[in-house]
mmCIF file of C-alpha atoms in Angstrom:
data_model
loop_
_atom_site.group_PDB
_atom_site.id
_atom_site.type_symbol
_atom_site.label_atom_id
_atom_site.label_comp_id
_atom_site.label_asym_id
_atom_site.label_seq_id
_atom_site.Cartn_x
_atom_site.Cartn_y
_atom_site.Cartn_z
ATOM 1 C CA MET J 1 88.394 1.680 -61.553
ATOM 2 C CA LEU J 2 88.053 4.039 -58.773
ATOM 3 C CA LYS J 3 84.796 3.082 -57.101
ATOM 4 C CA GLY J 4 85.451 2.167 -53.475
ATOM 5 C CA LYS J 5 88.782 3.727 -53.488
ATOM 6 C CA LYS J 6 89.969 6.222 -50.782
ATOM 7 C CA LEU J 7 92.019 8.999 -51.930
ATOM 8 C CA GLY J 8 94.342 11.289 -50.102
ATOM 9 C CA VAL J 9 95.629 14.307 -51.722
ATOM 10 C CA ILE J 10 98.956 16.096 -50.254
ATOM 11 C CA GLY J 11 98.630 19.505 -51.074
ATOM 12 C CA VAL J 12 95.392 20.976 -52.414
ATOM 13 C CA GLY J 13 96.567 24.089 -54.188
ATOM 14 C CA LYS J 14 95.305 25.015 -57.929
ATOM 15 C CA LEU J 15 96.276 21.721 -59.424
ATOM 16 C CA GLY J 16 95.261 19.596 -56.185
ATOM 17 C CA GLU J 17 91.942 21.426 -56.219
ATOM 18 C CA ALA J 18 91.510 20.970 -59.965
ATOM 19 C CA LEU J 19 92.103 17.009 -59.805
ATOM 20 C CA ILE J 20 89.666 16.550 -56.918
ATOM 21 C CA ALA J 21 87.087 18.696 -58.589
ATOM 22 C CA GLY J 22 87.545 16.657 -61.717
ATOM 23 C CA LEU J 23 87.265 13.645 -59.983
ATOM 24 C CA LEU J 24 84.170 14.487 -57.923
ATOM 25 C CA LYS J 25 82.409 15.417 -61.332
ATOM 26 C CA GLN J 26 83.731 12.569 -63.580
ATOM 27 C CA SER J 27 84.509 9.658 -61.249
ATOM 28 C CA ASP J 28 82.706 7.342 -58.911
ATOM 29 C CA LEU J 29 84.374 9.051 -56.027
ATOM 30 C CA ASP J 30 82.536 11.360 -53.605
ATOM 31 C CA VAL J 31 83.286 13.849 -51.081
ATOM 32 C CA THR J 32 83.407 11.121 -48.281
ATOM 33 C CA ASP J 33 86.106 9.327 -50.161
ATOM 34 C CA ILE J 34 88.647 11.999 -50.519
ATOM 35 C CA ILE J 35 91.034 13.702 -47.722
ATOM 36 C CA GLY J 36 93.062 16.402 -48.512
ATOM 37 C CA SER J 37 96.042 18.227 -46.433
ATOM 38 C CA VAL J 38 97.115 21.803 -46.940
ATOM 39 C CA HIS J 39 99.825 23.805 -45.277
ATOM 40 C CA HIS J 40 98.071 26.578 -43.726
ATOM 41 C CA GLU J 41 94.975 26.579 -41.266
ATOM 42 C CA ALA J 42 93.433 29.149 -43.356
ATOM 43 C CA SER J 43 93.130 26.907 -46.304
ATOM 44 C CA ILE J 44 90.790 24.611 -44.389
ATOM 45 C CA ASP J 45 87.819 26.767 -44.808
ATOM 46 C CA ARG J 46 88.650 27.519 -48.490
ATOM 47 C CA VAL J 47 88.902 23.720 -49.748
ATOM 48 C CA LYS J 48 85.810 22.879 -47.681
ATOM 49 C CA GLU J 49 83.719 25.636 -49.290
ATOM 50 C CA ARG J 50 84.966 24.926 -52.784
ATOM 51 C CA LEU J 51 85.037 21.165 -52.712
ATOM 52 C CA GLY J 52 83.362 20.017 -49.657
ATOM 53 C CA ILE J 53 85.945 17.397 -48.705
ATOM 54 C CA SER J 54 87.537 16.893 -45.166
ATOM 55 C CA THR J 55 91.058 18.440 -44.852
ATOM 56 C CA THR J 56 93.785 18.298 -42.331
ATOM 57 C CA LEU J 57 97.291 19.938 -41.522
ATOM 58 C CA ASP J 58 98.491 16.536 -40.699
ATOM 59 C CA ASN J 59 100.095 14.623 -43.895
ATOM 60 C CA ARG J 60 100.788 11.577 -41.863
ATOM 61 C CA GLU J 61 97.361 11.188 -40.685
ATOM 62 C CA LEU J 62 95.936 11.732 -44.007
ATOM 63 C CA THR J 63 97.867 8.466 -45.307
ATOM 64 C CA LYS J 64 95.934 6.479 -43.099
ATOM 65 C CA ASP J 65 93.362 3.889 -44.523
ATOM 66 C CA ARG J 66 94.034 5.488 -47.900
ATOM 67 C CA ASP J 67 94.148 3.331 -51.126
ATOM 68 C CA ILE J 68 96.100 6.157 -53.122
ATOM 69 C CA ILE J 69 98.133 9.225 -51.956
ATOM 70 C CA LEU J 70 98.356 11.833 -54.516
ATOM 71 C CA ILE J 71 101.329 14.492 -53.807
ATOM 72 C CA ALA J 72 100.595 17.874 -55.330
ATOM 73 C CA VAL J 73 103.477 20.122 -53.806
ATOM 74 C CA LYS J 74 106.171 21.923 -55.219
ATOM 75 C CA PRO J 75 109.251 19.841 -56.169
ATOM 76 C CA GLN J 76 111.418 21.811 -53.658
ATOM 77 C CA ASN J 77 109.134 20.121 -50.904
ATOM 78 C CA MET J 78 108.982 16.498 -52.172
ATOM 79 C CA ASP J 79 111.804 15.195 -50.179
ATOM 80 C CA LYS J 80 110.583 16.514 -46.756
ATOM 81 C CA VAL J 81 106.909 15.195 -47.788
ATOM 82 C CA VAL J 82 108.068 11.722 -48.841
ATOM 83 C CA ARG J 83 110.206 11.153 -45.715
ATOM 84 C CA GLU J 84 107.745 12.498 -43.426
ATOM 85 C CA ILE J 85 105.033 9.849 -44.677
ATOM 86 C CA ALA J 86 107.418 7.078 -45.476
ATOM 87 C CA ASP J 87 106.917 4.782 -42.558
ATOM 88 C CA GLN J 88 103.124 5.193 -42.621
ATOM 89 C CA LEU J 89 102.895 3.869 -46.199
ATOM 90 C CA LYS J 90 101.980 -0.029 -47.108
ATOM 91 C CA PRO J 91 102.893 -1.879 -50.204
ATOM 92 C CA ASN J 92 99.081 -1.913 -50.987
ATOM 93 C CA GLN J 93 98.902 1.755 -51.078
ATOM 94 C CA LEU J 94 99.506 3.726 -54.533
ATOM 95 C CA LEU J 95 101.624 6.760 -54.388
ATOM 96 C CA ILE J 96 101.428 9.466 -57.289
ATOM 97 C CA SER J 97 103.383 12.341 -57.554
ATOM 98 C CA VAL J 98 102.846 15.530 -59.862
ATOM 99 C CA ALA J 99 105.977 17.165 -58.841
ATOM 100 C CA ALA J 100 107.739 18.414 -62.235
ATOM 101 C CA SER J 101 111.350 16.604 -62.577
ATOM 102 C CA VAL J 102 111.009 14.440 -59.534
ATOM 103 C CA THR J 103 111.801 10.953 -60.710
ATOM 104 C CA THR J 104 110.134 7.686 -59.359
ATOM 105 C CA ALA J 105 113.638 6.593 -58.199
ATOM 106 C CA PHE J 106 113.849 9.816 -56.071
ATOM 107 C CA VAL J 107 110.529 9.039 -54.480
ATOM 108 C CA GLU J 108 111.370 5.155 -53.934
ATOM 109 C CA GLU J 109 114.736 5.666 -52.465
ATOM 110 C CA ARG J 110 112.834 7.493 -49.315
ATOM 111 C CA LEU J 111 110.499 4.813 -49.090
ATOM 112 C CA THR J 112 110.804 2.463 -46.409
ATOM 113 C CA GLN J 113 108.985 -0.386 -48.260
ATOM 114 C CA PRO J 114 108.381 -1.492 -51.944
ATOM 115 C CA ILE J 115 105.361 0.951 -52.488
ATOM 116 C CA PRO J 116 103.914 1.259 -56.273
ATOM 117 C CA VAL J 117 104.929 4.694 -57.374
ATOM 118 C CA VAL J 118 103.406 6.662 -60.440
ATOM 119 C CA ARG J 119 104.950 9.908 -61.718
ATOM 120 C CA ALA J 120 102.526 12.424 -63.238
ATOM 121 C CA MET J 121 103.343 15.622 -65.423
ATOM 122 C CA PRO J 122 99.930 17.257 -66.137
ATOM 123 C CA ASN J 123 99.515 20.892 -67.265
ATOM 124 C CA THR J 124 97.742 23.808 -66.359
ATOM 125 C CA PRO J 125 94.694 23.463 -68.620
ATOM 126 C CA SER J 126 94.073 20.585 -66.493
ATOM 127 C CA VAL J 127 92.087 23.236 -64.222
ATOM 128 C CA MET J 128 89.549 23.474 -67.341
ATOM 129 C CA ASN J 129 89.206 19.614 -67.647
ATOM 130 C CA ALA J 130 91.157 20.017 -70.829
ATOM 131 C CA GLY J 131 94.543 18.958 -69.701
ATOM 132 C CA MET J 132 97.336 16.735 -70.826
ATOM 133 C CA THR J 133 99.115 14.490 -68.456
ATOM 134 C CA GLY J 134 102.256 12.291 -69.192
ATOM 135 C CA LEU J 135 102.632 9.351 -66.849
ATOM 136 C CA CYS J 136 105.233 6.809 -66.003
ATOM 137 C CA LEU J 137 105.482 3.816 -63.874
ATOM 138 C CA GLY J 138 107.895 3.111 -60.939
ATOM 139 C CA THR J 139 109.657 -0.084 -60.215
ATOM 140 C CA HIS J 140 106.943 -1.667 -58.152
ATOM 141 C CA ALA J 141 103.829 -0.403 -60.315
ATOM 142 C CA LYS J 142 101.873 -2.920 -61.922
ATOM 143 C CA SER J 143 98.903 -2.632 -64.633
ATOM 144 C CA GLU J 144 96.409 -2.073 -62.045
ATOM 145 C CA HIS J 145 98.148 0.733 -60.734
ATOM 146 C CA LYS J 146 98.598 2.093 -64.308
ATOM 147 C CA GLU J 147 94.837 1.870 -64.842
ATOM 148 C CA ILE J 148 94.077 3.843 -61.621
ATOM 149 C CA ALA J 149 96.449 6.584 -62.314
ATOM 150 C CA GLU J 150 94.993 6.868 -65.916
ATOM 151 C CA ALA J 151 91.352 7.031 -64.478
ATOM 152 C CA ILE J 152 92.251 9.784 -62.280
ATOM 153 C CA PHE J 153 93.957 11.994 -64.539
ATOM 154 C CA ASP J 154 91.489 11.011 -67.543
ATOM 155 C CA CYS J 155 89.023 13.194 -65.350
ATOM 156 C CA VAL J 156 90.901 16.331 -66.113
ATOM 157 C CA GLY J 157 91.562 15.777 -69.909
ATOM 158 C CA LYS J 158 93.774 13.186 -71.536
ATOM 159 C CA THR J 159 96.382 10.676 -70.691
ATOM 160 C CA VAL J 160 99.503 9.129 -72.338
ATOM 161 C CA PHE J 161 102.116 6.668 -70.639
ATOM 162 C CA VAL J 162 105.763 6.811 -71.681
ATOM 163 C CA ASP J 163 108.828 5.402 -70.364
ATOM 164 C CA GLU J 164 110.637 7.594 -67.732
ATOM 165 C CA ASN J 165 113.505 8.658 -69.777
ATOM 166 C CA LEU J 166 110.925 10.364 -71.880
ATOM 167 C CA MET J 167 109.229 12.513 -69.048
ATOM 168 C CA ASP J 168 111.357 15.459 -70.182
ATOM 169 C CA GLY J 169 110.327 15.498 -73.401
ATOM 170 C CA VAL J 170 106.644 15.363 -71.945
ATOM 171 C CA THR J 171 107.435 17.960 -69.712
ATOM 172 C CA ALA J 172 109.017 20.557 -72.194
ATOM 173 C CA LEU J 173 106.128 19.742 -74.993
ATOM 174 C CA SER J 174 102.833 19.542 -73.319
ATOM 175 C CA ALA J 175 103.559 20.922 -69.579
ATOM 176 C CA SER J 176 105.379 23.834 -71.071
ATOM 177 C CA GLY J 177 103.401 23.948 -74.267
ATOM 178 C CA PRO J 178 100.472 26.112 -73.051
ATOM 179 C CA ALA J 179 103.031 28.988 -72.535
ATOM 180 C CA TYR J 180 104.443 28.599 -76.268
ATOM 181 C CA LEU J 181 100.792 28.590 -77.457
ATOM 182 C CA TYR J 182 99.699 31.612 -75.673
ATOM 183 C CA VAL J 183 102.569 33.511 -77.317
ATOM 184 C CA VAL J 184 101.179 32.108 -80.551
ATOM 185 C CA ILE J 185 97.485 33.479 -79.639
ATOM 186 C CA GLU J 186 98.740 36.709 -78.332
ATOM 187 C CA SER J 187 100.874 37.304 -81.613
ATOM 188 C CA LEU J 188 97.956 36.528 -83.755
ATOM 189 C CA ALA J 189 95.783 38.862 -81.481
ATOM 190 C CA GLU J 190 98.460 41.599 -82.122
ATOM 191 C CA ALA J 191 98.008 41.064 -85.900
ATOM 192 C CA GLY J 192 94.327 41.618 -85.501
ATOM 193 C CA VAL J 193 94.947 44.600 -83.627
ATOM 194 C CA LYS J 194 97.535 46.059 -86.441
ATOM 195 C CA LEU J 195 94.823 45.302 -89.073
ATOM 196 C CA GLY J 196 92.106 47.362 -87.113
ATOM 197 C CA LEU J 197 90.408 44.794 -85.154
ATOM 198 C CA SER J 198 89.400 45.350 -81.532
ATOM 199 C CA ARG J 199 91.913 43.526 -78.887
ATOM 200 C CA GLU J 200 88.834 41.444 -77.611
ATOM 201 C CA VAL J 201 87.813 40.571 -81.196
ATOM 202 C CA SER J 202 91.224 39.635 -82.208
ATOM 203 C CA THR J 203 91.834 37.574 -79.031
ATOM 204 C CA LEU J 204 88.638 35.811 -79.625
ATOM 205 C CA LEU J 205 89.454 35.183 -83.208
ATOM 206 C CA ALA J 206 92.880 33.878 -82.399
ATOM 207 C CA SER J 207 92.054 31.647 -79.529
ATOM 208 C CA GLN J 208 88.721 30.013 -80.978
ATOM 209 C CA THR J 209 90.596 29.369 -84.183
ATOM 210 C CA MET J 210 93.434 27.447 -82.274
ATOM 211 C CA TYR J 211 90.922 25.515 -80.308
ATOM 212 C CA GLY J 212 88.950 24.630 -83.594
ATOM 213 C CA ALA J 213 92.427 23.560 -85.164
ATOM 214 C CA SER J 214 93.232 21.544 -82.295
ATOM 215 C CA ARG J 215 89.740 19.819 -82.397
ATOM 216 C CA MET J 216 90.341 19.226 -85.991
ATOM 217 C CA VAL J 217 93.639 17.551 -85.373
ATOM 218 C CA LEU J 218 92.221 15.194 -82.256
ATOM 219 C CA GLU J 219 88.942 14.333 -83.720
ATOM 220 C CA SER J 220 89.903 13.895 -87.585
ATOM 221 C CA LYS J 221 93.088 11.977 -86.474
ATOM 222 C CA ALA J 222 94.603 13.495 -89.753
ATOM 223 C CA HIS J 223 98.205 14.587 -90.040
ATOM 224 C CA PRO J 224 98.569 18.255 -89.389
ATOM 225 C CA ALA J 225 100.340 18.955 -92.929
ATOM 226 C CA LEU J 226 97.244 17.766 -94.657
ATOM 227 C CA LEU J 227 95.015 19.831 -92.667
ATOM 228 C CA LYS J 228 97.147 22.627 -93.352
ATOM 229 C CA ASP J 229 97.025 22.081 -97.028
ATOM 230 C CA MET J 230 93.209 21.966 -96.855
ATOM 231 C CA VAL J 231 93.116 25.619 -96.068
ATOM 232 C CA THR J 232 95.881 26.458 -98.269
ATOM 233 C CA THR J 233 94.261 27.056 -101.761
ATOM 234 C CA PRO J 234 96.347 27.797 -104.967
ATOM 235 C CA ALA J 235 97.467 31.527 -105.224
ATOM 236 C CA GLY J 236 95.419 32.429 -102.037
ATOM 237 C CA CYS J 237 96.202 34.537 -99.245
ATOM 238 C CA THR J 238 97.011 31.658 -96.814
ATOM 239 C CA ILE J 239 100.069 30.429 -98.816
ATOM 240 C CA ASP J 240 101.391 34.041 -98.611
ATOM 241 C CA GLY J 241 101.043 34.127 -94.845
ATOM 242 C CA LEU J 242 102.714 30.692 -94.553
ATOM 243 C CA MET J 243 105.806 31.851 -96.618
ATOM 244 C CA GLU J 244 106.209 34.476 -94.101
ATOM 245 C CA LEU J 245 106.095 31.937 -91.075
ATOM 246 C CA GLU J 246 108.725 29.696 -93.030
ATOM 247 C CA GLU J 247 110.912 32.638 -93.982
ATOM 248 C CA GLY J 248 110.819 33.640 -90.113
ATOM 249 C CA LYS J 249 111.713 30.100 -89.300
ATOM 250 C CA LEU J 250 108.441 29.641 -86.799
ATOM 251 C CA ARG J 251 108.800 25.945 -87.502
ATOM 252 C CA VAL J 252 112.407 25.514 -86.298
ATOM 253 C CA THR J 253 112.432 27.957 -83.559
ATOM 254 C CA LEU J 254 109.421 26.005 -81.916
ATOM 255 C CA ILE J 255 111.329 22.657 -82.163
ATOM 256 C CA LYS J 256 114.398 24.615 -80.654
ATOM 257 C CA ALA J 257 112.107 25.970 -77.938
ATOM 258 C CA VAL J 258 110.845 22.603 -76.948
ATOM 259 C CA VAL J 259 114.415 20.813 -77.150
ATOM 260 C CA LYS J 260 115.775 23.833 -74.973
ATOM 261 C CA ALA J 261 112.968 23.042 -72.531
ATOM 262 C CA ALA J 262 113.717 19.392 -72.225
ATOM 263 C CA GLU J 263 117.515 20.148 -71.618
ATOM 264 C CA ARG J 264 116.170 22.316 -68.758
ATOM 265 C CA ALA J 265 113.963 19.727 -67.251
ATOM 266 C CA ARG J 266 116.814 17.226 -67.511
ATOM 267 C CA GLU J 267 118.955 19.483 -65.914
ATOM 268 C CA LEU J 268 116.606 20.090 -63.040
ATOM 269 C CA VAL J 269 116.086 16.364 -62.704
ATOM 270 C CA ASN J 270 119.999 15.996 -62.280
ATOM 271 C CA ASN J 271 119.989 18.803 -59.691
ATOM 272 C CA GLN J 272 117.384 16.969 -57.669
ATOM 273 C CA ASN J 273 119.159 13.799 -57.820
ATOM 274 C CA SER J 274 122.476 15.086 -56.873
ATOM 275 C CA SER J 275 120.578 16.578 -53.717
ATOM 276 C CA LYS J 276 119.774 13.060 -52.343
#
């Protein structure tokens, strides 16, 4: 799907670098197919050393002869960047945005032609090629653009397409989700320390257990409740631990945390739209 394509990445920070590294490793693209842009001249050598791709300070120059332009800048910089390159873009190019809370409509309204736009919301484990990316299509994006975007983000993890009105939920669940799970890992590790285990051993036990449990859900495709019941033997220690979690309202607290984060994501979208 990506063979023969030319990609330009505006903003080769941590996420941009992770995406490029994943593409170079997992796709048909090589270093001659990708150009990146950076904000500071000092970053040019860093990108060249780590990725081997050509780099520029000129976003407009980057868009020339590119099949795909991926914008990986902070949300507050999206307005400036899109307006800067708008008159350079052609309808046969695909524009992908990974800026949180920036809608496809926000991008499209700043363009001068009917450019296909895809909005992506990856999460930080993408830097480990274990990411989860939510994607949605803009007004002019077609099935071919969907396949291209999917191929790009599949290189750093898994992808799912949703309607754009559900992207706030994606942001709250999978983009913010690692932070919630780090708290769970940290808490489990603290319990290990309380029980006399070293912090190093406790953290390994907690993190590997979460990793293994996640793989069980993904690969078995069984409902998490069924997998939980497989661990919970009658009159065993696990049921006592689960009772404590239920009494502490862990389940409803996690649900409320995701809902609250989604409300904030929606608020940020509204703030972004009101600044048009």
